[in-house]
mmCIF file of C-alpha atoms in Angstrom:
data_model
loop_
_atom_site.group_PDB
_atom_site.id
_atom_site.type_symbol
_atom_site.label_atom_id
_atom_site.label_comp_id
_atom_site.label_asym_id
_atom_site.label_seq_id
_atom_site.Cartn_x
_atom_site.Cartn_y
_atom_site.Cartn_z
ATOM 1 C CA MET B 30 -12.478 24.040 20.579
ATOM 2 C CA SER B 31 -15.963 22.969 19.508
ATOM 3 C CA VAL B 32 -16.295 19.729 17.565
ATOM 4 C CA ASP B 33 -18.846 18.393 15.112
ATOM 5 C CA PRO B 34 -20.916 15.775 16.990
ATOM 6 C CA THR B 35 -22.124 14.261 13.694
ATOM 7 C CA LEU B 36 -18.611 13.221 12.577
ATOM 8 C CA LEU B 37 -18.972 9.509 13.305
ATOM 9 C CA ASP B 38 -22.382 9.415 11.608
ATOM 10 C CA ASP B 39 -20.822 11.018 8.529
ATOM 11 C CA LEU B 40 -17.922 8.526 8.498
ATOM 12 C CA GLU B 41 -20.392 5.648 8.760
ATOM 13 C CA TRP B 42 -22.558 7.054 5.959
ATOM 14 C CA ARG B 43 -19.509 7.456 3.748
ATOM 15 C CA GLY B 44 -18.567 3.829 4.375
ATOM 16 C CA LEU B 45 -15.320 4.763 6.094
ATOM 17 C CA LEU B 46 -15.738 2.634 9.224
ATOM 18 C CA ALA B 47 -14.945 -0.984 8.484
ATOM 19 C CA GLU B 48 -13.959 -1.812 12.065
ATOM 20 C CA SER B 49 -13.454 0.038 15.328
ATOM 21 C CA THR B 50 -12.749 -0.461 18.982
ATOM 22 C CA ASP B 51 -15.745 0.186 21.252
ATOM 23 C CA ARG B 52 -17.992 2.203 18.912
ATOM 24 C CA ASP B 53 -19.961 3.904 21.699
ATOM 25 C CA ALA B 54 -16.784 4.933 23.514
ATOM 26 C CA LEU B 55 -15.310 6.258 20.270
ATOM 27 C CA ARG B 56 -18.478 8.222 19.536
ATOM 28 C CA ALA B 57 -18.458 9.721 23.037
ATOM 29 C CA ALA B 58 -14.785 10.713 22.798
ATOM 30 C CA LEU B 59 -15.247 12.414 19.427
ATOM 31 C CA ALA B 60 -18.332 14.290 20.663
ATOM 32 C CA GLU B 61 -16.843 15.360 24.009
ATOM 33 C CA GLY B 62 -14.018 17.520 22.712
ATOM 34 C CA SER B 63 -11.073 17.787 20.350
ATOM 35 C CA VAL B 64 -9.271 14.431 20.066
ATOM 36 C CA ARG B 65 -5.624 14.125 19.107
ATOM 37 C CA PHE B 66 -5.293 11.381 16.511
ATOM 38 C CA TYR B 67 -2.676 9.961 14.212
ATOM 39 C CA VAL B 68 -2.420 8.112 10.936
ATOM 40 C CA GLY B 69 0.840 6.735 9.562
ATOM 41 C CA PHE B 70 2.393 6.512 6.102
ATOM 42 C CA ASP B 71 5.453 4.406 5.385
ATOM 43 C CA PRO B 72 7.772 5.730 2.646
ATOM 44 C CA THR B 73 8.209 2.378 0.878
ATOM 45 C CA ALA B 74 7.915 4.135 -2.514
ATOM 46 C CA PRO B 75 8.639 7.654 -3.785
ATOM 47 C CA SER B 76 4.928 8.509 -3.828
ATOM 48 C CA LEU B 77 1.663 7.802 -2.066
ATOM 49 C CA HIS B 78 -1.212 6.229 -4.004
ATOM 50 C CA MET B 79 -4.995 5.882 -4.039
ATOM 51 C CA GLY B 80 -5.132 3.756 -0.888
ATOM 52 C CA HIS B 81 -3.191 6.381 1.048
ATOM 53 C CA LEU B 82 -5.525 9.063 -0.261
ATOM 54 C CA VAL B 83 -8.386 7.444 1.670
ATOM 55 C CA GLN B 84 -6.405 7.970 4.881
ATOM 56 C CA ILE B 85 -5.308 11.513 4.022
ATOM 57 C CA LEU B 86 -8.870 12.618 3.280
ATOM 58 C CA THR B 87 -10.173 10.880 6.404
ATOM 59 C CA ALA B 88 -7.615 12.821 8.444
ATOM 60 C CA ARG B 89 -8.851 15.992 6.785
ATOM 61 C CA ARG B 90 -12.456 15.123 7.686
ATOM 62 C CA LEU B 91 -11.476 14.667 11.338
ATOM 63 C CA GLN B 92 -9.591 17.958 11.391
ATOM 64 C CA LEU B 93 -12.508 19.822 9.794
ATOM 65 C CA ALA B 94 -14.696 18.335 12.547
ATOM 66 C CA GLY B 95 -12.432 19.905 15.206
ATOM 67 C CA HIS B 96 -9.860 17.184 15.964
ATOM 68 C CA GLN B 97 -6.068 17.481 15.821
ATOM 69 C CA PRO B 98 -4.098 15.433 13.271
ATOM 70 C CA HIS B 99 -0.674 13.960 13.818
ATOM 71 C CA ALA B 100 0.486 12.746 10.413
ATOM 72 C CA LEU B 101 3.289 10.252 10.888
ATOM 73 C CA VAL B 102 5.747 9.557 8.100
ATOM 74 C CA GLY B 103 7.598 6.393 8.994
ATOM 75 C CA GLY B 104 11.248 7.096 8.428
ATOM 76 C CA ALA B 105 11.963 4.105 10.703
ATOM 77 C CA THR B 106 9.152 1.694 9.780
ATOM 78 C CA GLY B 107 9.755 2.559 6.122
ATOM 79 C CA MET B 108 13.148 0.884 6.508
ATOM 80 C CA ILE B 109 11.292 -2.400 7.081
ATOM 81 C CA GLY B 110 7.803 -2.283 5.598
ATOM 82 C CA ASP B 111 4.656 -3.896 6.916
ATOM 83 C CA PRO B 112 4.318 -7.618 6.051
ATOM 84 C CA ARG B 113 2.263 -8.228 2.919
ATOM 85 C CA ASP B 114 0.803 -11.357 1.385
ATOM 86 C CA SER B 115 2.999 -11.211 -1.736
ATOM 87 C CA GLY B 116 6.220 -11.797 0.188
ATOM 88 C CA GLU B 117 9.207 -10.020 1.680
ATOM 89 C CA ARG B 118 9.788 -6.408 0.731
ATOM 90 C CA THR B 119 13.062 -5.198 -0.714
ATOM 91 C CA LEU B 120 14.915 -3.259 1.967
ATOM 92 C CA ASN B 121 15.876 0.225 0.831
ATOM 93 C CA SER B 122 18.892 2.230 1.969
ATOM 94 C CA LEU B 123 18.621 4.892 4.651
ATOM 95 C CA GLU B 124 19.328 7.582 2.050
ATOM 96 C CA THR B 125 16.508 6.338 -0.185
ATOM 97 C CA VAL B 126 14.023 6.140 2.679
ATOM 98 C CA GLN B 127 14.945 9.639 3.860
ATOM 99 C CA ASP B 128 14.442 10.987 0.346
ATOM 100 C CA TRP B 129 11.048 9.272 0.058
ATOM 101 C CA THR B 130 10.123 10.492 3.553
ATOM 102 C CA ALA B 131 10.527 14.083 2.401
ATOM 103 C CA LYS B 132 8.465 13.428 -0.743
ATOM 104 C CA VAL B 133 5.662 11.708 1.145
ATOM 105 C CA ARG B 134 5.570 14.463 3.749
ATOM 106 C CA ALA B 135 5.256 17.073 0.995
ATOM 107 C CA GLN B 136 2.320 15.155 -0.500
ATOM 108 C CA ILE B 137 0.419 15.034 2.800
ATOM 109 C CA GLU B 138 0.955 18.615 3.975
ATOM 110 C CA PRO B 139 -1.367 20.410 1.479
ATOM 111 C CA PHE B 140 -4.383 18.451 2.727
ATOM 112 C CA LEU B 141 -4.084 19.537 6.363
ATOM 113 C CA SER B 142 -4.133 22.894 8.130
ATOM 114 C CA PHE B 143 -1.141 23.791 10.300
ATOM 115 C CA GLU B 144 -2.814 26.794 11.902
ATOM 116 C CA GLY B 145 -5.492 27.271 14.546
ATOM 117 C CA ASP B 146 -6.445 25.495 17.762
ATOM 118 C CA ASN B 147 -6.275 22.051 16.148
ATOM 119 C CA ALA B 148 -3.237 22.687 13.957
ATOM 120 C CA ALA B 149 -1.804 19.541 12.372
ATOM 121 C CA ARG B 150 1.608 18.178 13.333
ATOM 122 C CA MET B 151 3.963 16.161 11.150
ATOM 123 C CA VAL B 152 6.044 13.552 12.971
ATOM 124 C CA ASN B 153 8.660 11.016 11.953
ATOM 125 C CA ASN B 154 9.135 7.825 13.967
ATOM 126 C CA PHE B 155 12.825 7.796 13.054
ATOM 127 C CA ASP B 156 13.189 10.532 15.665
ATOM 128 C CA TRP B 157 12.320 8.241 18.586
ATOM 129 C CA THR B 158 13.509 4.866 17.317
ATOM 130 C CA SER B 159 16.907 5.571 15.771
ATOM 131 C CA GLY B 160 18.606 5.951 19.165
ATOM 132 C CA LEU B 161 16.710 3.170 20.938
ATOM 133 C CA SER B 162 18.804 0.200 22.083
ATOM 134 C CA THR B 163 17.713 -3.332 21.259
ATOM 135 C CA ILE B 164 17.827 -4.327 24.930
ATOM 136 C CA ASP B 165 15.593 -1.445 25.994
ATOM 137 C CA PHE B 166 13.153 -2.107 23.178
ATOM 138 C CA LEU B 167 12.841 -5.807 23.986
ATOM 139 C CA ARG B 168 12.507 -5.173 27.740
ATOM 140 C CA ASP B 169 10.083 -2.254 27.573
ATOM 141 C CA ILE B 170 8.038 -3.110 24.477
ATOM 142 C CA GLY B 171 8.635 -6.707 23.458
ATOM 143 C CA LYS B 172 7.570 -8.090 26.854
ATOM 144 C CA HIS B 173 3.996 -6.897 26.210
ATOM 145 C CA PHE B 174 3.578 -8.972 23.008
ATOM 146 C CA PRO B 175 2.551 -12.644 23.376
ATOM 147 C CA VAL B 176 4.000 -14.543 20.406
ATOM 148 C CA ASN B 177 0.835 -16.630 20.007
ATOM 149 C CA ARG B 178 -1.134 -13.441 19.282
ATOM 150 C CA MET B 179 1.475 -12.259 16.815
ATOM 151 C CA LEU B 180 1.289 -15.606 15.008
ATOM 152 C CA ALA B 181 -2.489 -15.319 14.807
ATOM 153 C CA ARG B 182 -2.387 -12.108 12.770
ATOM 154 C CA ASP B 183 -3.885 -12.738 9.332
ATOM 155 C CA THR B 184 -0.927 -11.677 7.198
ATOM 156 C CA VAL B 185 1.589 -13.488 9.402
ATOM 157 C CA ARG B 186 -0.509 -16.660 9.401
ATOM 158 C CA ARG B 187 -0.742 -16.614 5.612
ATOM 159 C CA ARG B 188 2.997 -16.015 5.301
ATOM 160 C CA LEU B 189 4.102 -18.789 7.678
ATOM 161 C CA GLU B 190 4.114 -21.444 4.977
ATOM 162 C CA SER B 191 6.100 -19.420 2.425
ATOM 163 C CA GLY B 192 8.251 -17.829 5.116
ATOM 164 C CA ILE B 193 8.464 -14.507 6.922
ATOM 165 C CA SER B 194 11.572 -12.852 8.324
ATOM 166 C CA TYR B 195 11.896 -11.829 11.952
ATOM 167 C CA THR B 196 12.247 -8.274 10.624
ATOM 168 C CA GLU B 197 8.754 -8.160 9.143
ATOM 169 C CA PHE B 198 7.309 -10.341 11.896
ATOM 170 C CA SER B 199 8.373 -7.657 14.396
ATOM 171 C CA TYR B 200 6.839 -4.746 12.487
ATOM 172 C CA VAL B 201 3.751 -4.719 14.739
ATOM 173 C CA LEU B 202 5.970 -3.880 17.729
ATOM 174 C CA LEU B 203 7.321 -0.797 15.992
ATOM 175 C CA GLN B 204 3.929 0.525 14.940
ATOM 176 C CA SER B 205 2.519 -0.101 18.410
ATOM 177 C CA PHE B 206 5.508 1.696 19.911
ATOM 178 C CA ASP B 207 4.656 4.683 17.699
ATOM 179 C CA PHE B 208 1.149 4.848 19.193
ATOM 180 C CA LEU B 209 2.540 4.520 22.723
ATOM 181 C CA THR B 210 5.092 7.288 22.106
ATOM 182 C CA LEU B 211 2.491 9.654 20.655
ATOM 183 C CA PHE B 212 0.166 8.812 23.553
ATOM 184 C CA ARG B 213 2.871 9.616 26.085
ATOM 185 C CA ASP B 214 4.440 12.662 24.434
ATOM 186 C CA HIS B 215 1.548 14.267 22.557
ATOM 187 C CA GLY B 216 -1.641 13.010 24.189
ATOM 188 C CA VAL B 217 -2.736 11.128 21.065
ATOM 189 C CA THR B 218 -5.609 8.764 21.884
ATOM 190 C CA LEU B 219 -6.877 7.673 18.462
ATOM 191 C CA GLN B 220 -5.235 5.908 15.544
ATOM 192 C CA PHE B 221 -6.813 4.874 12.258
ATOM 193 C CA GLY B 222 -5.644 3.187 9.076
ATOM 194 C CA GLY B 223 -6.699 0.747 6.401
ATOM 195 C CA SER B 224 -8.470 -2.479 7.316
ATOM 196 C CA ASP B 225 -5.314 -4.434 6.431
ATOM 197 C CA GLN B 226 -3.749 -2.593 9.402
ATOM 198 C CA TRP B 227 -6.388 -3.647 11.914
ATOM 199 C CA GLY B 228 -4.090 -6.031 13.794
ATOM 200 C CA ASN B 229 -1.448 -3.309 14.144
ATOM 201 C CA LEU B 230 -4.035 -0.743 15.242
ATOM 202 C CA THR B 231 -5.482 -2.888 18.015
ATOM 203 C CA ALA B 232 -1.995 -3.967 19.108
ATOM 204 C CA GLY B 233 -1.175 -0.305 19.730
ATOM 205 C CA VAL B 234 -4.336 0.166 21.787
ATOM 206 C CA GLU B 235 -3.437 -2.924 23.830
ATOM 207 C CA LEU B 236 0.157 -1.757 24.348
ATOM 208 C CA ILE B 237 -1.073 1.560 25.758
ATOM 209 C CA ARG B 238 -3.314 -0.355 28.161
ATOM 210 C CA ARG B 239 -0.564 -2.759 29.240
ATOM 211 C CA ALA B 240 2.310 -0.275 29.468
ATOM 212 C CA GLU B 241 0.505 2.818 30.755
ATOM 213 C CA GLY B 242 -2.877 1.645 31.974
ATOM 214 C CA GLY B 243 -4.230 4.122 29.433
ATOM 215 C CA HIS B 244 -7.292 4.027 27.179
ATOM 216 C CA ALA B 245 -7.086 4.620 23.456
ATOM 217 C CA HIS B 246 -9.262 4.126 20.381
ATOM 218 C CA ALA B 247 -8.795 2.842 16.848
ATOM 219 C CA PHE B 248 -10.784 2.424 13.684
ATOM 220 C CA ALA B 249 -10.101 1.057 10.220
ATOM 221 C CA THR B 250 -11.298 2.206 6.821
ATOM 222 C CA PRO B 251 -12.393 -0.493 4.356
ATOM 223 C CA LEU B 252 -10.401 -1.931 1.503
ATOM 224 C CA LEU B 253 -11.906 -0.543 -1.692
ATOM 225 C CA THR B 254 -12.661 -3.096 -4.375
ATOM 226 C CA LYS B 255 -14.087 -3.059 -7.866
ATOM 227 C CA SER B 256 -17.373 -4.743 -8.707
ATOM 228 C CA ASP B 257 -15.543 -8.010 -9.438
ATOM 229 C CA GLY B 258 -13.896 -7.979 -5.995
ATOM 230 C CA THR B 259 -10.402 -7.030 -7.158
ATOM 231 C CA LYS B 260 -8.528 -4.192 -5.460
ATOM 232 C CA TYR B 261 -8.771 -0.620 -6.599
ATOM 233 C CA GLY B 262 -5.618 1.414 -6.891
ATOM 234 C CA LYS B 263 -4.131 -0.245 -9.940
ATOM 235 C CA THR B 264 -4.206 0.833 -13.581
ATOM 236 C CA GLU B 265 -2.660 -0.778 -16.632
ATOM 237 C CA GLY B 266 0.422 1.303 -15.951
ATOM 238 C CA GLY B 267 0.694 0.347 -12.277
ATOM 239 C CA ALA B 268 -0.412 2.002 -9.046
ATOM 240 C CA LEU B 269 -2.641 5.065 -9.027
ATOM 241 C CA TRP B 270 0.154 7.376 -7.862
ATOM 242 C CA LEU B 271 -0.466 10.858 -6.460
ATOM 243 C CA ASP B 272 2.851 12.182 -7.768
ATOM 244 C CA PRO B 273 2.262 13.830 -11.193
ATOM 245 C CA GLU B 274 5.717 12.678 -12.291
ATOM 246 C CA LEU B 275 4.650 9.050 -11.838
ATOM 247 C CA MET B 276 1.068 9.455 -13.064
ATOM 248 C CA ALA B 277 0.118 12.478 -15.140
ATOM 249 C CA PRO B 278 -2.960 14.456 -14.054
ATOM 250 C CA TYR B 279 -4.591 13.559 -17.376
ATOM 251 C CA ALA B 280 -4.247 9.821 -16.691
ATOM 252 C CA PHE B 281 -5.339 10.371 -13.080
ATOM 253 C CA HIS B 282 -8.484 12.207 -14.237
ATOM 254 C CA GLN B 283 -9.229 9.503 -16.809
ATOM 255 C CA PHE B 284 -9.057 6.791 -14.141
ATOM 256 C CA TRP B 285 -11.844 8.380 -12.102
ATOM 257 C CA LEU B 286 -13.817 9.219 -15.226
ATOM 258 C CA ASN B 287 -13.919 5.547 -16.159
ATOM 259 C CA VAL B 288 -14.946 3.907 -12.867
ATOM 260 C CA GLU B 289 -17.900 1.523 -13.019
ATOM 261 C CA ASP B 290 -21.411 2.941 -12.799
ATOM 262 C CA GLU B 291 -22.248 0.884 -9.714
ATOM 263 C CA LYS B 292 -19.185 2.209 -7.857
ATOM 264 C CA ALA B 293 -19.513 5.919 -8.636
ATOM 265 C CA GLY B 294 -21.665 6.736 -5.594
ATOM 266 C CA GLU B 295 -19.405 4.832 -3.209
ATOM 267 C CA LEU B 296 -16.314 6.615 -4.488
ATOM 268 C CA LEU B 297 -18.017 10.007 -4.333
ATOM 269 C CA ARG B 298 -18.689 9.420 -0.639
ATOM 270 C CA VAL B 299 -15.124 8.281 0.116
ATOM 271 C CA PHE B 300 -13.089 10.685 -2.019
ATOM 272 C CA THR B 301 -15.067 13.946 -2.131
ATOM 273 C CA PHE B 302 -16.339 16.469 0.372
ATOM 274 C CA LEU B 303 -19.713 16.827 -1.312
ATOM 275 C CA SER B 304 -22.659 16.776 1.081
ATOM 276 C CA ARG B 305 -25.158 13.957 1.457
ATOM 277 C CA GLU B 306 -27.712 15.986 -0.455
ATOM 278 C CA GLU B 307 -25.338 16.705 -3.333
ATOM 279 C CA ILE B 308 -24.289 13.068 -3.638
ATOM 280 C CA ALA B 309 -27.874 11.798 -3.365
ATOM 281 C CA ASP B 310 -28.903 14.193 -6.136
ATOM 282 C CA LEU B 311 -25.995 13.039 -8.323
ATOM 283 C CA GLU B 312 -26.823 9.381 -7.738
ATOM 284 C CA ALA B 313 -30.476 9.966 -8.650
ATOM 285 C CA ARG B 314 -29.559 11.742 -11.888
ATOM 286 C CA HIS B 315 -26.976 9.076 -12.660
ATOM 287 C CA ALA B 316 -29.514 6.276 -12.137
ATOM 288 C CA GLU B 317 -31.899 7.986 -14.528
ATOM 289 C CA LYS B 318 -29.338 8.664 -17.267
ATOM 290 C CA PRO B 319 -26.183 6.627 -16.607
ATOM 291 C CA PHE B 320 -24.981 7.102 -20.186
ATOM 292 C CA LEU B 321 -24.250 10.760 -19.366
ATOM 293 C CA ARG B 322 -21.741 9.578 -16.729
ATOM 294 C CA GLU B 323 -22.416 12.707 -14.700
ATOM 295 C CA ALA B 324 -21.410 11.061 -11.416
ATOM 296 C CA GLN B 325 -18.050 9.996 -12.853
ATOM 297 C CA LYS B 326 -17.429 13.444 -14.314
ATOM 298 C CA VAL B 327 -18.016 15.131 -10.960
ATOM 299 C CA LEU B 328 -15.911 12.476 -9.207
ATOM 300 C CA ALA B 329 -13.007 12.934 -11.635
ATOM 301 C CA ASP B 330 -13.106 16.722 -11.351
ATOM 302 C CA GLU B 331 -13.378 16.760 -7.558
ATOM 303 C CA VAL B 332 -10.581 14.254 -6.857
ATOM 304 C CA THR B 333 -8.196 15.620 -9.486
ATOM 305 C CA THR B 334 -8.691 19.126 -8.098
ATOM 306 C CA LEU B 335 -8.030 17.900 -4.552
ATOM 307 C CA VAL B 336 -4.784 16.188 -5.579
ATOM 308 C CA HIS B 337 -3.459 18.294 -8.469
ATOM 309 C CA GLY B 338 -5.349 21.595 -8.355
ATOM 310 C CA ALA B 339 -8.045 23.230 -10.464
ATOM 311 C CA GLU B 340 -5.685 24.235 -13.284
ATOM 312 C CA GLU B 341 -4.499 20.671 -13.914
ATOM 313 C CA THR B 342 -8.112 19.478 -13.824
ATOM 314 C CA GLU B 343 -9.017 21.944 -16.559
ATOM 315 C CA ASN B 344 -5.936 20.903 -18.552
ATOM 316 C CA ALA B 345 -6.960 17.244 -18.286
ATOM 317 C CA LYS B 346 -10.512 18.027 -19.425
ATOM 318 C CA ALA B 347 -9.249 20.143 -22.311
ATOM 319 C CA ALA B 348 -6.908 17.344 -23.377
ATOM 320 C CA ALA B 349 -9.723 14.787 -23.351
ATOM 321 C CA GLN B 350 -12.012 17.069 -25.360
ATOM 322 C CA ALA B 351 -9.275 17.716 -27.890
ATOM 323 C CA LEU B 352 -8.220 14.092 -28.222
ATOM 324 C CA PHE B 353 -11.781 12.914 -28.693
ATOM 325 C CA GLY B 354 -12.435 15.480 -31.377
ATOM 326 C CA THR B 355 -14.388 18.265 -29.663
ATOM 327 C CA GLY B 356 -11.560 20.680 -28.832
ATOM 328 C CA ASP B 357 -8.527 22.369 -30.360
ATOM 329 C CA ILE B 358 -5.776 19.819 -30.192
ATOM 330 C CA THR B 359 -3.081 22.294 -31.215
ATOM 331 C CA SER B 360 -3.744 24.355 -28.072
ATOM 332 C CA LEU B 361 -2.580 21.603 -25.710
ATOM 333 C CA SER B 362 0.716 22.025 -23.914
ATOM 334 C CA ALA B 363 3.448 19.611 -24.909
ATOM 335 C CA ALA B 364 3.484 18.089 -21.404
ATOM 336 C CA THR B 365 -0.283 17.489 -21.348
ATOM 337 C CA LEU B 366 -0.276 16.063 -24.870
ATOM 338 C CA GLU B 367 2.653 13.757 -24.143
ATOM 339 C CA ALA B 368 1.007 12.488 -20.954
ATOM 340 C CA ALA B 369 -2.287 11.817 -22.716
ATOM 341 C CA LEU B 370 -0.637 10.026 -25.614
ATOM 342 C CA ALA B 371 1.560 8.004 -23.276
ATOM 343 C CA GLU B 372 -1.659 6.742 -21.700
ATOM 344 C CA ALA B 373 -3.246 5.959 -25.081
ATOM 345 C CA GLY B 374 -0.118 4.558 -26.703
ATOM 346 C CA SER B 375 2.308 6.057 -29.188
ATOM 347 C CA VAL B 376 5.087 5.169 -31.608
ATOM 348 C CA ASP B 377 8.327 6.966 -32.414
ATOM 349 C CA LEU B 378 9.500 7.703 -35.937
ATOM 350 C CA ASP B 379 12.860 8.903 -37.212
ATOM 351 C CA ALA B 380 12.501 12.331 -38.794
ATOM 352 C CA GLY B 381 15.226 11.452 -41.269
ATOM 353 C CA ALA B 382 13.107 8.689 -42.761
ATOM 354 C CA GLY B 383 10.228 11.037 -43.514
ATOM 355 C CA ILE B 384 6.606 10.856 -42.436
ATOM 356 C CA PRO B 385 4.672 7.929 -43.976
ATOM 357 C CA ASP B 386 1.151 8.154 -45.393
ATOM 358 C CA VAL B 387 -1.965 7.860 -43.245
ATOM 359 C CA VAL B 388 -2.490 4.172 -44.068
ATOM 360 C CA GLU B 389 0.989 3.341 -42.802
ATOM 361 C CA LEU B 390 0.469 5.517 -39.731
ATOM 362 C CA LEU B 391 -2.806 3.806 -38.801
ATOM 363 C CA THR B 392 -1.084 0.442 -39.122
ATOM 364 C CA LEU B 393 2.043 1.442 -37.182
ATOM 365 C CA THR B 394 0.008 2.763 -34.258
ATOM 366 C CA GLY B 395 -2.146 -0.354 -34.101
ATOM 367 C CA LEU B 396 -5.338 1.554 -34.872
ATOM 368 C CA ALA B 397 -5.693 -0.743 -37.876
ATOM 369 C CA LYS B 398 -4.584 -4.377 -37.995
ATOM 370 C CA SER B 399 -3.559 -4.229 -41.640
ATOM 371 C CA LYS B 400 -3.122 -1.766 -44.463
ATOM 372 C CA GLY B 401 -6.317 -3.092 -46.011
ATOM 373 C CA GLU B 402 -8.235 -2.312 -42.842
ATOM 374 C CA ALA B 403 -6.587 1.109 -42.716
ATOM 375 C CA ARG B 404 -7.696 1.880 -46.290
ATOM 376 C CA ARG B 405 -11.271 0.861 -45.466
ATOM 377 C CA THR B 406 -11.184 3.119 -42.409
ATOM 378 C CA VAL B 407 -10.143 6.063 -44.597
ATOM 379 C CA ALA B 408 -12.778 5.210 -47.217
ATOM 380 C CA GLU B 409 -15.501 5.060 -44.545
ATOM 381 C CA GLY B 410 -14.541 8.480 -43.178
ATOM 382 C CA GLY B 411 -13.187 7.181 -39.881
ATOM 383 C CA ALA B 412 -9.555 8.336 -40.099
ATOM 384 C CA TYR B 413 -8.338 11.599 -38.544
ATOM 385 C CA VAL B 414 -4.984 13.321 -38.201
ATOM 386 C CA ASN B 415 -4.947 16.030 -35.543
ATOM 387 C CA ASN B 416 -8.772 15.860 -35.508
ATOM 388 C CA VAL B 417 -8.995 16.604 -39.235
ATOM 389 C CA ARG B 418 -10.688 13.894 -41.292
ATOM 390 C CA VAL B 419 -8.490 12.355 -43.965
ATOM 391 C CA ASP B 420 -10.197 11.165 -47.168
ATOM 392 C CA ASP B 421 -7.116 10.262 -49.211
ATOM 393 C CA PRO B 422 -5.346 6.994 -48.216
ATOM 394 C CA GLU B 423 -2.125 8.368 -49.748
ATOM 395 C CA HIS B 424 -2.219 11.554 -47.678
ATOM 396 C CA VAL B 425 1.150 12.323 -46.074
ATOM 397 C CA PRO B 426 1.115 14.771 -43.139
ATOM 398 C CA ALA B 427 3.456 17.719 -43.582
ATOM 399 C CA ALA B 428 6.121 18.780 -41.106
ATOM 400 C CA SER B 429 3.957 21.836 -40.419
ATOM 401 C CA ASP B 430 1.243 19.477 -39.085
ATOM 402 C CA LEU B 431 3.457 18.374 -36.213
ATOM 403 C CA ILE B 432 2.172 19.680 -32.882
ATOM 404 C CA ASP B 433 4.994 21.209 -30.862
ATOM 405 C CA SER B 434 7.237 20.217 -33.807
ATOM 406 C CA SER B 435 7.004 16.586 -32.701
ATOM 407 C CA TRP B 436 3.532 15.062 -32.464
ATOM 408 C CA LEU B 437 0.754 13.792 -34.689
ATOM 409 C CA VAL B 438 -2.478 12.498 -33.184
ATOM 410 C CA LEU B 439 -4.143 9.709 -35.141
ATOM 411 C CA ARG B 440 -7.745 8.856 -34.416
ATOM 412 C CA ARG B 441 -9.981 6.090 -35.703
ATOM 413 C CA GLY B 442 -13.671 6.722 -35.175
ATOM 414 C CA LYS B 443 -14.797 8.585 -32.076
ATOM 415 C CA LYS B 444 -12.832 6.955 -29.265
ATOM 416 C CA ARG B 445 -9.668 5.240 -30.491
ATOM 417 C CA PHE B 446 -6.565 7.371 -30.829
ATOM 418 C CA ALA B 447 -2.796 7.076 -30.664
ATOM 419 C CA GLY B 448 0.229 9.308 -30.956
ATOM 420 C CA VAL B 449 3.091 9.478 -33.379
ATOM 421 C CA ARG B 450 6.228 11.258 -32.226
ATOM 422 C CA VAL B 451 8.685 12.275 -34.913
ATOM 423 C CA ARG B 452 12.186 12.566 -33.486
#
């Protein structure tokens, strides 16, 4: 199968190569013919998140360039979890990990093609580790790992003072064994992952050399950070989950819509499949008129469509337009409205107690700090119920105003809104 010889140049331009083994050798291998590669995902939660999306889309880029993906879901390594700076992970039951393995696998599959000459394969390391004896593992794998090198790994070194279990300390052996197994059984010669995995990646390359006399490659994608240096992937509600049950498509779309101006171009390169020319044109227009936030709008639409589909992207956009006063709020589905208001904040009221007046509602939702401030907001023309301006501070919404028989949307000014759910 023919391959795209410009792949590595594209990865470099997109900022997706933080580190690699011999760059020239990697370039030659990728240009010579179709390379079998793998990237792993541990099911340590019921969903993947933004950081995993970098790896999924990178795998897709390699497959589109003619290379064959092996997506590994770690049913075995997910029982342990890679060491992290914050401390020991909570060990989950086999049943939980197997359930999460299925969910993670289902999240990865839509991004890859399972047909053609370079059809993707899904693998689970539980298949080759569950029956392995401790003696065999220590003799055949453990003997290739000098303890001094294991102690020198960044995460392990940082954890030595606070403490690290032998379980997590040994994780690198398991991941390296995965690479060796895929090398032996499937001809996989390339592994990539996040830059926090670099020690594990190179350990796998070294194990293949020591155990088989073979040659393999590895590269790491960078850790994405905000302008202040803090990690991306977190929102006020937690991780930027890919599962719509954990993070609604509306909230997901809003996250991308609100990224910093100086980061929009970088994220377009990492998370979209737009060409260099398209991104350069967007960046130029954005630099000229950043207040239009055109780069963020394209970014939000592209990534939400990749993860949730075009229909959910349109629903998210319609919800935003309605909530900010430019669309028909009564046309929103109950699920979309509830997700949007959960993100903005809402309060519950007992239907038996009746619906209070607009001043009380503005105060209850926190849109006004006091009833006096709420009255001034009404007097100044800044109070809205379901996008209809309210001029009377004693106005009481009717039951017929409830959207989906449950919701009122309160808005103060152009951008601040909150929900009221009448139960």
